[in-house]
Amino acid sequence: MSSTATDVVRLLTVKGETLAVAESLTGGLVAAEITSVPGASKVFRGSVTAYATDLKRDLLGVDATLLAARGAVDAQVAAEMAVGVRKALGTDWGIATTGVAGPDPQDGQAVGTVFVAVDGPVGADSGSAGGGKVEALRLNGDRAEIRRESVRSVLALLLKELAGEQTGNERAQDTERNGGF
């Protein structure tokens, strides 16, 4: 288990919020990383591993026209996957991964092209824009390395959004409760 996954679970627990995951190239590795953290069951609702393009459309609600025009490896597809899993599983936060781990290019995209996305609540008083964020990655390495870095990147993106949403008072309470960080 990574310290990032631990921090994600801790912040979600403090906030009383929930998470769902939509995965393509990572094939369940993000969900596995989160569920390796003790107490994850308090915040993690589940995941959809939509490896096939038609499942992105049918299970996650990704626009069929978008998929036909751009393929599954696209920033907007990642964003729609995060929104779709959040809606499908009824959570506060949704995160998603889509990309090409190799060994061959896909949908005209080179190996190592990855998009990670997060979709969360828009908080009026949070100081955060909320909503969705997508990061485009160009990763090097073999298939396993690309998948591992995709997991790390999507969890880091979520952690950044969660930390940005946490108010000063919540941070103080969390620091006191967990012995500081």
mmCIF file of C-alpha atoms in Angstrom:
data_model
loop_
_atom_site.group_PDB
_atom_site.id
_atom_site.type_symbol
_atom_site.label_atom_id
_atom_site.label_comp_id
_atom_site.label_asym_id
_atom_site.label_seq_id
_atom_site.Cartn_x
_atom_site.Cartn_y
_atom_site.Cartn_z
ATOM 1 C CA MET A 1 0.000 0.000 0.000
ATOM 2 C CA SER A 2 1.265 3.464 -0.831
ATOM 3 C CA SER A 3 1.351 6.474 1.439
ATOM 4 C CA THR A 4 -0.729 8.300 -1.186
ATOM 5 C CA ALA A 5 -3.491 5.695 -0.981
ATOM 6 C CA THR A 6 -3.322 5.883 2.820
ATOM 7 C CA ASP A 7 -3.625 9.679 2.692
ATOM 8 C CA VAL A 8 -6.564 9.442 0.267
ATOM 9 C CA VAL A 9 -8.436 7.034 2.542
ATOM 10 C CA ARG A 10 -7.642 9.158 5.595
ATOM 11 C CA LEU A 11 -8.866 12.397 4.008
ATOM 12 C CA LEU A 12 -12.012 10.802 2.628
ATOM 13 C CA THR A 13 -12.724 9.347 6.072
ATOM 14 C CA VAL A 14 -12.240 12.716 7.791
ATOM 15 C CA LYS A 15 -14.523 14.384 5.248
ATOM 16 C CA GLY A 16 -17.121 11.609 5.395
ATOM 17 C CA GLU A 17 -16.970 11.221 1.608
ATOM 18 C CA THR A 18 -16.914 8.228 -0.722
ATOM 19 C CA LEU A 19 -14.945 7.134 -3.787
ATOM 20 C CA ALA A 20 -15.477 5.016 -6.891
ATOM 21 C CA VAL A 21 -12.915 4.069 -9.534
ATOM 22 C CA ALA A 22 -13.203 3.549 -13.315
ATOM 23 C CA GLU A 23 -10.198 1.772 -14.802
ATOM 24 C CA SER A 24 -9.063 0.778 -18.235
ATOM 25 C CA LEU A 25 -5.313 0.267 -18.708
ATOM 26 C CA THR A 26 -4.759 -0.248 -14.966
ATOM 27 C CA GLY A 27 -7.168 -3.199 -14.930
ATOM 28 C CA GLY A 28 -8.112 -2.988 -11.247
ATOM 29 C CA LEU A 29 -4.746 -1.883 -9.840
ATOM 30 C CA VAL A 30 -6.132 1.433 -8.542
ATOM 31 C CA ALA A 31 -8.919 -0.349 -6.669
ATOM 32 C CA ALA A 32 -6.403 -2.862 -5.312
ATOM 33 C CA GLU A 33 -4.143 -0.055 -4.074
ATOM 34 C CA ILE A 34 -7.008 1.681 -2.288
ATOM 35 C CA THR A 35 -8.397 -1.491 -0.739
ATOM 36 C CA SER A 36 -4.956 -2.433 0.586
ATOM 37 C CA VAL A 37 -5.395 0.404 3.117
ATOM 38 C CA PRO A 38 -6.985 -0.651 6.421
ATOM 39 C CA GLY A 39 -10.317 1.129 6.825
ATOM 40 C CA ALA A 40 -10.839 1.664 3.087
ATOM 41 C CA SER A 41 -14.284 0.054 3.357
ATOM 42 C CA LYS A 42 -15.517 3.207 5.100
ATOM 43 C CA VAL A 43 -14.970 5.282 1.947
ATOM 44 C CA PHE A 44 -14.496 3.001 -1.078
ATOM 45 C CA ARG A 45 -17.758 1.953 -2.764
ATOM 46 C CA GLY A 46 -16.362 -0.021 -5.692
ATOM 47 C CA SER A 47 -14.931 0.066 -9.172
ATOM 48 C CA VAL A 48 -15.677 -0.623 -12.809
ATOM 49 C CA THR A 49 -12.892 -2.096 -14.910
ATOM 50 C CA ALA A 50 -14.072 -1.085 -18.367
ATOM 51 C CA TYR A 51 -11.229 -2.469 -20.444
ATOM 52 C CA ALA A 52 -13.346 -2.774 -23.597
ATOM 53 C CA THR A 53 -14.479 0.420 -25.323
ATOM 54 C CA ASP A 54 -18.144 -0.618 -25.456
ATOM 55 C CA LEU A 55 -18.147 -0.994 -21.664
ATOM 56 C CA LYS A 56 -16.936 2.577 -21.282
ATOM 57 C CA ARG A 57 -20.047 3.574 -23.227
ATOM 58 C CA ASP A 58 -22.540 1.113 -21.740
ATOM 59 C CA LEU A 59 -21.481 1.030 -18.077
ATOM 60 C CA LEU A 60 -19.932 4.458 -17.592
ATOM 61 C CA GLY A 61 -21.989 6.558 -19.997
ATOM 62 C CA VAL A 62 -19.078 7.778 -22.103
ATOM 63 C CA ASP A 63 -20.458 9.457 -25.220
ATOM 64 C CA ALA A 64 -20.523 7.018 -28.170
ATOM 65 C CA THR A 65 -19.792 9.779 -30.685
ATOM 66 C CA LEU A 66 -16.718 10.815 -28.696
ATOM 67 C CA LEU A 67 -15.469 7.228 -28.573
ATOM 68 C CA ALA A 68 -16.036 6.779 -32.305
ATOM 69 C CA ALA A 69 -14.273 10.035 -33.160
ATOM 70 C CA ARG A 70 -11.302 9.929 -30.785
ATOM 71 C CA GLY A 71 -11.049 6.401 -29.432
ATOM 72 C CA ALA A 72 -10.827 5.354 -25.806
ATOM 73 C CA VAL A 73 -7.464 7.009 -25.112
ATOM 74 C CA ASP A 74 -8.528 10.627 -24.761
ATOM 75 C CA ALA A 75 -8.739 13.318 -22.080
ATOM 76 C CA GLN A 76 -12.487 13.802 -22.481
ATOM 77 C CA VAL A 77 -13.059 10.043 -22.300
ATOM 78 C CA ALA A 78 -11.146 9.951 -18.997
ATOM 79 C CA ALA A 79 -13.243 12.843 -17.674
ATOM 80 C CA GLU A 80 -16.494 11.147 -18.693
ATOM 81 C CA MET A 81 -15.355 7.864 -17.125
ATOM 82 C CA ALA A 82 -14.781 9.631 -13.779
ATOM 83 C CA VAL A 83 -18.179 11.315 -13.956
ATOM 84 C CA GLY A 84 -19.859 8.081 -15.031
ATOM 85 C CA VAL A 85 -18.452 5.911 -12.247
ATOM 86 C CA ARG A 86 -19.283 8.571 -9.681
ATOM 87 C CA LYS A 87 -22.895 8.596 -10.869
ATOM 88 C CA ALA A 88 -23.183 4.821 -11.353
ATOM 89 C CA LEU A 89 -21.888 3.983 -7.883
ATOM 90 C CA GLY A 90 -23.351 7.001 -6.088
ATOM 91 C CA THR A 91 -20.171 8.512 -4.658
ATOM 92 C CA ASP A 92 -18.791 11.931 -3.842
ATOM 93 C CA TRP A 93 -15.634 11.324 -5.902
ATOM 94 C CA GLY A 94 -14.860 9.381 -9.062
ATOM 95 C CA ILE A 95 -11.435 8.748 -10.551
ATOM 96 C CA ALA A 96 -10.496 7.186 -13.875
ATOM 97 C CA THR A 97 -7.571 5.876 -15.912
ATOM 98 C CA THR A 98 -7.358 5.297 -19.655
ATOM 99 C CA GLY A 99 -4.296 4.924 -21.837
ATOM 100 C CA VAL A 100 -1.872 2.704 -23.686
ATOM 101 C CA ALA A 101 0.362 0.456 -21.587
ATOM 102 C CA GLY A 102 1.736 -1.372 -24.604
ATOM 103 C CA PRO A 103 3.277 -3.215 -26.187
ATOM 104 C CA ASP A 104 1.512 -1.704 -29.235
ATOM 105 C CA PRO A 105 -0.026 1.713 -29.943
ATOM 106 C CA GLN A 106 -3.834 1.993 -29.701
ATOM 107 C CA ASP A 107 -6.329 4.354 -31.342
ATOM 108 C CA GLY A 108 -3.437 6.244 -32.939
ATOM 109 C CA GLN A 109 -1.873 6.878 -29.527
ATOM 110 C CA ALA A 110 1.688 5.931 -28.622
ATOM 111 C CA VAL A 111 2.586 3.539 -25.837
ATOM 112 C CA GLY A 112 2.822 5.546 -22.613
ATOM 113 C CA THR A 113 -0.006 7.947 -23.490
ATOM 114 C CA VAL A 114 -2.235 8.032 -20.410
ATOM 115 C CA PHE A 115 -5.055 10.212 -19.134
ATOM 116 C CA VAL A 116 -6.086 10.256 -15.481
ATOM 117 C CA ALA A 117 -9.158 12.075 -14.241
ATOM 118 C CA VAL A 118 -10.951 13.009 -11.047
ATOM 119 C CA ASP A 119 -14.510 14.233 -10.620
ATOM 120 C CA GLY A 120 -15.757 15.513 -7.309
ATOM 121 C CA PRO A 121 -18.200 17.765 -5.574
ATOM 122 C CA VAL A 122 -18.284 21.466 -6.296
ATOM 123 C CA GLY A 123 -18.048 23.026 -2.848
ATOM 124 C CA ALA A 124 -19.442 26.521 -2.363
ATOM 125 C CA ASP A 125 -17.247 27.211 0.668
ATOM 126 C CA SER A 126 -14.388 24.867 -0.079
ATOM 127 C CA GLY A 127 -12.137 27.237 -1.963
ATOM 128 C CA SER A 128 -11.776 24.550 -4.628
ATOM 129 C CA ALA A 129 -13.322 24.626 -8.049
ATOM 130 C CA GLY A 130 -14.393 21.006 -7.562
ATOM 131 C CA GLY A 131 -15.876 19.315 -10.574
ATOM 132 C CA GLY A 132 -13.501 17.517 -12.893
ATOM 133 C CA LYS A 133 -9.773 17.576 -13.559
ATOM 134 C CA VAL A 134 -7.794 15.626 -16.155
ATOM 135 C CA GLU A 135 -4.041 15.163 -16.495
ATOM 136 C CA ALA A 136 -2.354 14.004 -19.680
ATOM 137 C CA LEU A 137 0.722 11.854 -19.062
ATOM 138 C CA ARG A 138 3.499 10.667 -21.349
ATOM 139 C CA LEU A 139 5.066 7.759 -19.499
ATOM 140 C CA ASN A 140 8.159 5.735 -20.255
ATOM 141 C CA GLY A 141 8.975 2.186 -19.308
ATOM 142 C CA ASP A 142 7.542 -1.238 -19.865
ATOM 143 C CA ARG A 143 3.888 -2.197 -19.510
ATOM 144 C CA ALA A 144 4.114 -2.817 -15.764
ATOM 145 C CA GLU A 145 5.924 0.482 -15.130
ATOM 146 C CA ILE A 146 3.364 2.472 -17.148
ATOM 147 C CA ARG A 147 0.493 0.874 -15.258
ATOM 148 C CA ARG A 148 2.145 1.467 -11.849
ATOM 149 C CA GLU A 149 2.837 5.116 -12.671
ATOM 150 C CA SER A 150 -0.764 5.540 -13.870
ATOM 151 C CA VAL A 151 -2.000 4.291 -10.483
ATOM 152 C CA ARG A 152 0.370 6.625 -8.653
ATOM 153 C CA SER A 153 -0.641 9.577 -10.830
ATOM 154 C CA VAL A 154 -4.415 9.191 -10.474
ATOM 155 C CA LEU A 155 -4.123 8.808 -6.686
ATOM 156 C CA ALA A 156 -1.846 11.871 -6.512
ATOM 157 C CA LEU A 157 -4.358 13.883 -8.554
ATOM 158 C CA LEU A 158 -7.179 12.838 -6.231
ATOM 159 C CA LEU A 159 -5.099 13.624 -3.146
ATOM 160 C CA LYS A 160 -4.332 17.093 -4.508
ATOM 161 C CA GLU A 161 -8.051 17.734 -5.042
ATOM 162 C CA LEU A 162 -8.998 16.366 -1.615
ATOM 163 C CA ALA A 163 -6.334 18.431 0.149
ATOM 164 C CA GLY A 164 -7.455 21.540 -1.746
ATOM 165 C CA GLU A 165 -11.029 21.003 -0.585
ATOM 166 C CA GLN A 166 -10.215 20.465 3.074
ATOM 167 C CA THR A 167 -10.793 23.551 5.200
ATOM 168 C CA GLY A 168 -8.285 24.758 7.776
ATOM 169 C CA ASN A 169 -10.488 23.522 10.626
ATOM 170 C CA GLU A 170 -10.757 20.030 9.120
ATOM 171 C CA ARG A 171 -6.969 19.959 8.630
ATOM 172 C CA ALA A 172 -6.439 20.918 12.286
ATOM 173 C CA GLN A 173 -8.854 18.224 13.481
ATOM 174 C CA ASP A 174 -7.257 15.627 11.229
ATOM 175 C CA THR A 175 -3.754 16.603 12.346
ATOM 176 C CA GLU A 176 -4.743 16.302 15.995
ATOM 177 C CA ARG A 177 -6.553 12.997 15.448
ATOM 178 C CA ASN A 178 -3.684 11.424 13.490
ATOM 179 C CA GLY A 179 -0.716 12.791 15.400
ATOM 180 C CA GLY A 180 0.256 15.366 12.799
ATOM 181 C CA PHE A 181 1.387 15.144 9.218
#
